[in-house]
mmCIF file of C-alpha atoms in Angstrom:
data_model
loop_
_atom_site.group_PDB
_atom_site.id
_atom_site.type_symbol
_atom_site.label_atom_id
_atom_site.label_comp_id
_atom_site.label_asym_id
_atom_site.label_seq_id
_atom_site.Cartn_x
_atom_site.Cartn_y
_atom_site.Cartn_z
ATOM 1 C CA MET A 8 -19.816 -18.527 1.915
ATOM 2 C CA ASP A 9 -23.197 -18.524 -0.347
ATOM 3 C CA ASP A 10 -23.061 -17.561 -4.077
ATOM 4 C CA GLU A 11 -24.163 -14.056 -3.532
ATOM 5 C CA LEU A 12 -21.452 -13.285 -1.312
ATOM 6 C CA LEU A 13 -18.960 -14.644 -3.327
ATOM 7 C CA LYS A 14 -20.210 -12.609 -6.452
ATOM 8 C CA VAL A 15 -19.619 -9.523 -4.390
ATOM 9 C CA VAL A 16 -16.265 -10.595 -3.162
ATOM 10 C CA SER A 17 -15.141 -11.062 -6.891
ATOM 11 C CA SER A 18 -16.820 -7.728 -7.993
ATOM 12 C CA LEU A 19 -14.874 -5.826 -5.159
ATOM 13 C CA ASN A 20 -11.669 -7.493 -5.702
ATOM 14 C CA ARG A 21 -11.840 -6.627 -9.395
ATOM 15 C CA GLU A 22 -12.380 -3.095 -8.471
ATOM 16 C CA ARG A 23 -9.444 -3.341 -5.936
ATOM 17 C CA ALA A 24 -11.890 -2.021 -3.273
ATOM 18 C CA ALA A 25 -11.360 -2.700 0.614
ATOM 19 C CA TYR A 26 -13.745 -4.465 2.591
ATOM 20 C CA ALA A 27 -14.066 -6.519 5.581
ATOM 21 C CA LEU A 28 -15.676 -9.834 6.382
ATOM 22 C CA ALA A 29 -17.360 -10.588 9.746
ATOM 23 C CA THR A 30 -17.825 -14.016 10.878
ATOM 24 C CA VAL A 31 -19.659 -15.159 13.786
ATOM 25 C CA VAL A 32 -17.600 -17.951 15.464
ATOM 26 C CA GLU A 33 -19.463 -18.396 18.782
ATOM 27 C CA THR A 34 -22.956 -17.668 20.450
ATOM 28 C CA HIS A 35 -24.272 -18.149 23.802
ATOM 29 C CA GLY A 36 -27.848 -17.838 24.819
ATOM 30 C CA SER A 37 -30.388 -16.063 22.723
ATOM 31 C CA ALA A 38 -28.521 -15.080 19.513
ATOM 32 C CA SER A 39 -30.363 -14.566 16.131
ATOM 33 C CA ALA A 40 -27.180 -15.387 14.189
ATOM 34 C CA LYS A 41 -25.661 -18.777 14.408
ATOM 35 C CA PRO A 42 -21.735 -19.658 14.190
ATOM 36 C CA SER A 43 -20.386 -19.469 10.442
ATOM 37 C CA SER A 44 -22.923 -16.313 9.731
ATOM 38 C CA LYS A 45 -21.217 -14.044 7.544
ATOM 39 C CA ALA A 46 -21.733 -10.383 6.435
ATOM 40 C CA LEU A 47 -19.576 -8.354 3.789
ATOM 41 C CA ILE A 48 -18.912 -4.602 5.130
ATOM 42 C CA ASP A 49 -17.654 -2.087 2.681
ATOM 43 C CA ALA A 50 -14.940 0.817 3.551
ATOM 44 C CA ALA A 51 -17.761 3.154 4.555
ATOM 45 C CA GLY A 52 -19.085 0.782 7.237
ATOM 46 C CA ARG A 53 -22.025 -0.646 5.346
ATOM 47 C CA VAL A 54 -23.293 -4.108 5.183
ATOM 48 C CA LEU A 55 -23.221 -4.774 1.464
ATOM 49 C CA VAL A 56 -24.446 -8.582 1.769
ATOM 50 C CA GLY A 57 -24.943 -11.239 4.444
ATOM 51 C CA TRP A 58 -26.008 -11.027 7.927
ATOM 52 C CA VAL A 59 -24.353 -11.552 11.652
ATOM 53 C CA GLY A 60 -27.740 -10.642 13.677
ATOM 54 C CA GLY A 61 -29.869 -7.798 14.192
ATOM 55 C CA GLY A 62 -29.181 -4.106 14.673
ATOM 56 C CA CYS A 63 -27.778 -4.882 18.201
ATOM 57 C CA ALA A 64 -24.974 -6.952 16.497
ATOM 58 C CA GLU A 65 -24.627 -5.421 12.961
ATOM 59 C CA SER A 66 -23.765 -1.725 14.394
ATOM 60 C CA ALA A 67 -20.941 -3.499 16.695
ATOM 61 C CA ALA A 68 -19.438 -5.450 13.773
ATOM 62 C CA CYS A 69 -19.611 -2.400 11.313
ATOM 63 C CA LYS A 70 -17.663 -0.307 13.949
ATOM 64 C CA ALA A 71 -14.892 -2.894 14.313
ATOM 65 C CA ALA A 72 -14.739 -3.132 10.548
ATOM 66 C CA LEU A 73 -13.936 0.380 10.114
ATOM 67 C CA GLU A 74 -11.362 0.172 12.466
ATOM 68 C CA CYS A 75 -9.834 -2.787 11.084
ATOM 69 C CA LEU A 76 -9.635 -1.501 7.784
ATOM 70 C CA GLY A 77 -7.976 1.622 9.437
ATOM 71 C CA THR A 78 -5.224 -0.507 10.947
ATOM 72 C CA GLY A 79 -5.172 -3.446 8.440
ATOM 73 C CA GLU A 80 -5.241 -5.850 11.408
ATOM 74 C CA ALA A 81 -7.931 -8.575 12.141
ATOM 75 C CA THR A 82 -9.815 -8.619 15.412
ATOM 76 C CA ILE A 83 -12.400 -10.691 17.345
ATOM 77 C CA ILE A 84 -15.100 -8.546 19.027
ATOM 78 C CA ASP A 85 -17.219 -10.052 22.111
ATOM 79 C CA ILE A 86 -20.910 -8.563 21.727
ATOM 80 C CA ASP A 87 -23.055 -8.501 24.894
ATOM 81 C CA LEU A 88 -26.668 -8.854 23.835
ATOM 82 C CA SER A 89 -28.155 -8.872 27.293
ATOM 83 C CA ASP A 90 -27.074 -5.419 28.231
ATOM 84 C CA GLU A 91 -28.990 -2.636 26.509
ATOM 85 C CA VAL A 92 -26.846 0.153 28.310
ATOM 86 C CA LEU A 93 -23.494 -1.496 28.282
ATOM 87 C CA GLY A 94 -23.912 -3.775 25.593
ATOM 88 C CA ALA A 95 -24.814 -3.670 21.898
ATOM 89 C CA GLY A 96 -27.938 -1.433 22.619
ATOM 90 C CA MET A 97 -30.713 -4.241 22.241
ATOM 91 C CA PRO A 98 -31.855 -6.750 25.322
ATOM 92 C CA CYS A 99 -31.470 -10.060 23.110
ATOM 93 C CA GLY A 100 -30.383 -11.750 26.043
ATOM 94 C CA GLY A 101 -27.154 -13.539 24.800
ATOM 95 C CA HIS A 102 -23.472 -13.137 23.917
ATOM 96 C CA MET A 103 -21.620 -13.708 20.662
ATOM 97 C CA ARG A 104 -18.000 -13.634 19.179
ATOM 98 C CA VAL A 105 -17.343 -12.156 15.823
ATOM 99 C CA PHE A 106 -14.251 -12.497 13.771
ATOM 100 C CA VAL A 107 -13.835 -9.349 11.696
ATOM 101 C CA ASP A 108 -10.735 -9.840 8.887
ATOM 102 C CA PRO A 109 -9.911 -6.829 6.648
ATOM 103 C CA VAL A 110 -9.033 -7.180 3.281
ATOM 104 C CA LEU A 111 -7.097 -4.496 1.806
ATOM 105 C CA PRO A 112 -6.137 -4.322 -2.031
ATOM 106 C CA ARG A 113 -2.071 -4.700 -2.793
ATOM 107 C CA PRO A 114 -1.146 -1.233 -3.550
ATOM 108 C CA GLN A 115 0.159 -0.817 -7.258
ATOM 109 C CA LEU A 116 3.526 0.206 -8.191
ATOM 110 C CA TRP A 117 3.919 2.169 -11.386
ATOM 111 C CA LEU A 118 7.436 1.545 -12.478
ATOM 112 C CA MET A 119 8.670 4.031 -15.448
ATOM 113 C CA GLY A 120 11.700 2.863 -17.321
ATOM 114 C CA HIS A 121 14.072 -0.047 -17.831
ATOM 115 C CA GLY A 122 17.387 -1.357 -16.802
ATOM 116 C CA ARG A 123 18.831 -3.362 -13.885
ATOM 117 C CA ILE A 124 17.456 -1.147 -11.170
ATOM 118 C CA ALA A 125 13.999 -1.261 -12.590
ATOM 119 C CA GLU A 126 14.091 -4.925 -12.955
ATOM 120 C CA ALA A 127 15.666 -5.558 -9.392
ATOM 121 C CA LEU A 128 12.873 -3.082 -7.951
ATOM 122 C CA CYS A 129 9.961 -5.226 -9.666
ATOM 123 C CA THR A 130 11.051 -8.280 -8.042
ATOM 124 C CA LEU A 131 11.643 -6.785 -4.324
ATOM 125 C CA ALA A 132 8.267 -4.830 -4.774
ATOM 126 C CA ASP A 133 6.404 -7.984 -5.838
ATOM 127 C CA ALA A 134 7.824 -9.924 -2.829
ATOM 128 C CA LEU A 135 6.980 -7.299 -0.333
ATOM 129 C CA GLY A 136 3.040 -7.119 -1.500
ATOM 130 C CA PHE A 137 3.037 -4.560 -4.303
ATOM 131 C CA ASP A 138 1.364 -5.137 -7.597
ATOM 132 C CA VAL A 139 4.032 -3.931 -10.255
ATOM 133 C CA ILE A 140 3.073 -2.307 -13.557
ATOM 134 C CA VAL A 141 5.783 -1.388 -15.669
ATOM 135 C CA VAL A 142 5.343 1.323 -18.289
ATOM 136 C CA ASP A 143 8.171 0.982 -20.938
ATOM 137 C CA GLY A 144 8.307 0.422 -24.571
ATOM 138 C CA ALA A 145 11.384 -1.961 -23.934
ATOM 139 C CA ALA A 146 9.859 -4.114 -21.229
ATOM 140 C CA THR A 147 9.377 -7.710 -21.707
ATOM 141 C CA TRP A 148 8.018 -10.431 -19.408
ATOM 142 C CA GLN A 149 11.425 -12.374 -19.600
ATOM 143 C CA ARG A 150 13.048 -9.096 -17.643
ATOM 144 C CA TYR A 151 9.968 -8.594 -15.464
ATOM 145 C CA VAL A 152 8.656 -11.961 -14.489
ATOM 146 C CA ALA A 153 7.344 -10.514 -11.405
ATOM 147 C CA ALA A 154 5.275 -7.680 -12.978
ATOM 148 C CA ARG A 155 1.357 -7.936 -13.051
ATOM 149 C CA ARG A 156 1.486 -5.816 -16.160
ATOM 150 C CA LEU A 157 3.383 -4.413 -18.884
ATOM 151 C CA ILE A 158 2.608 -1.344 -20.749
ATOM 152 C CA THR A 159 4.817 -0.929 -23.942
ATOM 153 C CA ASP A 160 2.675 1.342 -26.030
ATOM 154 C CA ASP A 161 2.113 4.284 -23.839
ATOM 155 C CA LEU A 162 4.510 7.259 -25.408
ATOM 156 C CA ASP A 163 2.914 10.131 -23.693
ATOM 157 C CA TYR A 164 2.012 8.236 -20.440
ATOM 158 C CA SER A 165 -1.745 8.449 -20.838
ATOM 159 C CA GLN A 166 -2.248 5.346 -19.251
ATOM 160 C CA LEU A 167 -0.432 6.183 -16.163
ATOM 161 C CA ALA A 168 -3.113 6.300 -13.754
ATOM 162 C CA PRO A 169 -2.128 5.672 -10.397
ATOM 163 C CA LEU A 170 -4.893 5.548 -7.570
ATOM 164 C CA SER A 171 -4.701 7.331 -3.866
ATOM 165 C CA GLN A 172 -2.889 4.232 -2.401
ATOM 166 C CA ASP A 173 -0.490 3.599 -5.200
ATOM 167 C CA PHE A 174 3.256 4.183 -5.710
ATOM 168 C CA VAL A 175 5.042 5.593 -8.511
ATOM 169 C CA VAL A 176 8.829 5.256 -9.508
ATOM 170 C CA ILE A 177 10.393 6.940 -12.197
ATOM 171 C CA ALA A 178 13.538 5.107 -13.550
ATOM 172 C CA SER A 179 13.646 6.226 -16.989
ATOM 173 C CA GLN A 180 17.283 7.035 -17.214
ATOM 174 C CA HIS A 181 16.354 10.853 -18.275
ATOM 175 C CA LYS A 182 13.995 9.593 -21.035
ATOM 176 C CA GLY A 183 10.993 11.317 -20.497
ATOM 177 C CA ASP A 184 11.217 11.692 -16.852
ATOM 178 C CA HIS A 185 9.816 14.762 -16.574
ATOM 179 C CA GLU A 186 7.048 14.156 -18.804
ATOM 180 C CA SER A 187 5.816 10.942 -16.753
ATOM 181 C CA MET A 188 6.527 13.086 -13.509
ATOM 182 C CA GLU A 189 4.054 15.612 -14.610
ATOM 183 C CA ARG A 190 1.631 13.080 -15.229
ATOM 184 C CA ALA A 191 1.931 11.253 -11.892
ATOM 185 C CA LEU A 192 1.631 14.571 -10.098
ATOM 186 C CA ALA A 193 -1.931 14.980 -11.527
ATOM 187 C CA SER A 194 -2.731 11.955 -9.733
ATOM 188 C CA GLU A 195 -3.273 11.472 -6.216
ATOM 189 C CA ALA A 196 -0.441 8.883 -5.643
ATOM 190 C CA ARG A 197 0.694 8.191 -2.129
ATOM 191 C CA TYR A 198 4.192 8.115 -3.281
ATOM 192 C CA ILE A 199 6.161 9.529 -6.476
ATOM 193 C CA ALA A 200 9.952 9.217 -6.560
ATOM 194 C CA LEU A 201 12.717 9.700 -9.068
ATOM 195 C CA ILE A 202 15.849 7.270 -9.435
ATOM 196 C CA ALA A 203 18.214 9.800 -10.470
ATOM 197 C CA SER A 204 21.455 11.781 -9.175
ATOM 198 C CA ARG A 205 21.156 14.558 -7.117
ATOM 199 C CA LYS A 206 22.155 17.134 -10.277
ATOM 200 C CA ARG A 207 19.439 15.196 -12.544
ATOM 201 C CA SER A 208 16.940 15.444 -9.769
ATOM 202 C CA ARG A 209 17.364 19.224 -9.306
ATOM 203 C CA LEU A 210 17.004 19.623 -13.075
ATOM 204 C CA VAL A 211 13.931 17.889 -13.380
ATOM 205 C CA LEU A 212 12.284 19.718 -10.225
ATOM 206 C CA ARG A 213 13.555 22.919 -11.682
ATOM 207 C CA TYR A 214 11.976 22.292 -15.250
ATOM 208 C CA LEU A 215 8.720 21.366 -13.702
ATOM 209 C CA ARG A 216 8.704 24.283 -11.616
ATOM 210 C CA GLU A 217 9.375 26.802 -14.420
ATOM 211 C CA ASN A 218 6.841 25.206 -16.689
ATOM 212 C CA GLY A 219 3.960 25.778 -13.997
ATOM 213 C CA VAL A 220 3.642 22.778 -11.551
ATOM 214 C CA ASP A 221 2.455 24.084 -8.098
ATOM 215 C CA PRO A 222 5.632 23.952 -5.701
ATOM 216 C CA ASP A 223 3.118 22.504 -3.042
ATOM 217 C CA ASN A 224 2.739 19.694 -5.390
ATOM 218 C CA LEU A 225 6.049 19.396 -6.584
ATOM 219 C CA ALA A 226 7.014 18.881 -2.760
ATOM 220 C CA ARG A 227 5.434 15.363 -3.191
ATOM 221 C CA VAL A 228 8.362 14.176 -5.033
ATOM 222 C CA VAL A 229 10.989 11.908 -3.695
ATOM 223 C CA ALA A 230 14.081 12.943 -5.705
ATOM 224 C CA PRO A 231 16.524 11.339 -5.346
ATOM 225 C CA ALA A 232 14.584 8.183 -4.307
ATOM 226 C CA GLY A 233 15.278 5.949 -1.383
ATOM 227 C CA LEU A 234 16.784 5.622 1.890
ATOM 228 C CA ASP A 235 20.346 6.211 2.419
ATOM 229 C CA LEU A 236 21.834 2.820 2.765
ATOM 230 C CA GLY A 237 25.029 3.868 1.174
ATOM 231 C CA GLY A 238 24.092 1.434 -1.745
ATOM 232 C CA ARG A 239 26.413 1.113 -5.135
ATOM 233 C CA THR A 240 24.946 -1.697 -6.970
ATOM 234 C CA PRO A 241 21.557 -1.729 -8.922
ATOM 235 C CA GLU A 242 20.246 -4.249 -6.557
ATOM 236 C CA GLU A 243 21.373 -2.145 -3.427
ATOM 237 C CA ILE A 244 19.761 0.940 -5.189
ATOM 238 C CA ALA A 245 16.611 -0.904 -5.603
ATOM 239 C CA LEU A 246 16.594 -1.993 -2.107
ATOM 240 C CA SER A 247 16.913 1.471 -0.850
ATOM 241 C CA VAL A 248 13.892 2.433 -2.986
ATOM 242 C CA VAL A 249 11.637 -0.316 -1.963
ATOM 243 C CA SER A 250 12.567 -0.057 1.775
ATOM 244 C CA GLN A 251 11.427 3.723 1.739
ATOM 245 C CA MET A 252 8.052 2.491 -0.035
ATOM 246 C CA VAL A 253 7.713 0.164 2.782
ATOM 247 C CA MET A 254 8.107 2.989 5.252
ATOM 248 C CA VAL A 255 5.942 5.077 3.835
ATOM 249 C CA ARG A 256 3.152 2.135 3.553
ATOM 250 C CA ARG A 257 3.695 1.151 6.980
ATOM 251 C CA GLY A 258 4.020 4.570 8.511
ATOM 252 C CA GLY A 259 7.673 3.774 9.851
ATOM 253 C CA SER A 260 10.141 6.501 10.587
ATOM 254 C CA GLY A 261 13.218 4.867 8.810
ATOM 255 C CA ALA A 262 15.190 5.433 12.241
ATOM 256 C CA ASP A 263 17.754 2.856 13.831
ATOM 257 C CA LYS A 264 15.359 0.565 15.880
ATOM 258 C CA ARG A 265 18.269 0.103 18.579
ATOM 259 C CA GLU A 266 17.810 1.627 21.950
ATOM 260 C CA THR A 267 20.079 3.934 23.476
ATOM 261 C CA SER A 268 20.283 2.106 26.749
ATOM 262 C CA ASP A 269 20.959 -1.450 27.865
ATOM 263 C CA LEU A 270 18.486 -3.878 29.391
ATOM 264 C CA THR A 271 19.747 -2.587 33.122
ATOM 265 C CA GLY A 272 18.687 0.800 32.047
ATOM 266 C CA GLU A 273 22.224 2.007 32.126
ATOM 267 C CA ASN A 274 22.983 4.667 29.209
ATOM 268 C CA VAL A 275 25.251 3.079 26.738
ATOM 269 C CA HIS A 276 26.532 4.540 23.393
ATOM 270 C CA PRO A 277 25.006 3.195 20.028
ATOM 271 C CA VAL A 278 27.225 0.887 18.063
ATOM 272 C CA ARG A 279 29.132 2.128 15.059
ATOM 273 C CA LEU A 280 28.769 -0.080 12.155
ATOM 274 C CA ARG A 281 31.910 -0.343 10.005
ATOM 275 C CA SER A 282 31.411 -0.488 6.315
ATOM 276 C CA ALA A 283 33.516 -3.128 4.326
#
């Protein structure tokens, strides 16, 4: 990469912006770009810097970049430069292959509170691709070694500022949970959850509803948080919550992946797993 492209990449990473890098990996015949030519394409499908050829290749690369940013998967596209009707739109007389690699920022987990559940959740979330920001006056680096950031001086949660792809989990053990919840609901966070008992969850949601929070907005809250894994220990509860976060992030259903028929196509009864 040249210096200009590296500077733009560095700026996009600081801004936590999504982008795609298109790289020419192969050319045949008449092609204006050469192998290793690169272009940086933003989330709107615009080339920010670099070059992978003229309009005949650029439009195809930008279209592929938008698709890759939507799926999160890289791809290789074949561009026919010799067919102005069925190919890229300009009879250049050659062929090229372009590797398009999306770069998506890690989603942030804003974790309110402290205790063993929060500590385990921090560790698991980091391992599963989340940047963890812990907001709690008692948080220390010794307890949250996997956190990217600790906020220990935010009593009114004014620094709680999740973006649209971020996750918020409130594990404050009844201390300020409704205040932090109200602040989270003022954002466009993708996932907002409360770790609490069913009784406590109902009390918090009722308090917010009675204090003017829109019911449709309140419906965004997952309370109690997590999938029903039957977890009892702090680590098991943290696993149920982070499993739900992964489900939301990846668009999963949380359903059992086993099929109800065997390989011969005959119907079989699902196996019942026994708990210890």
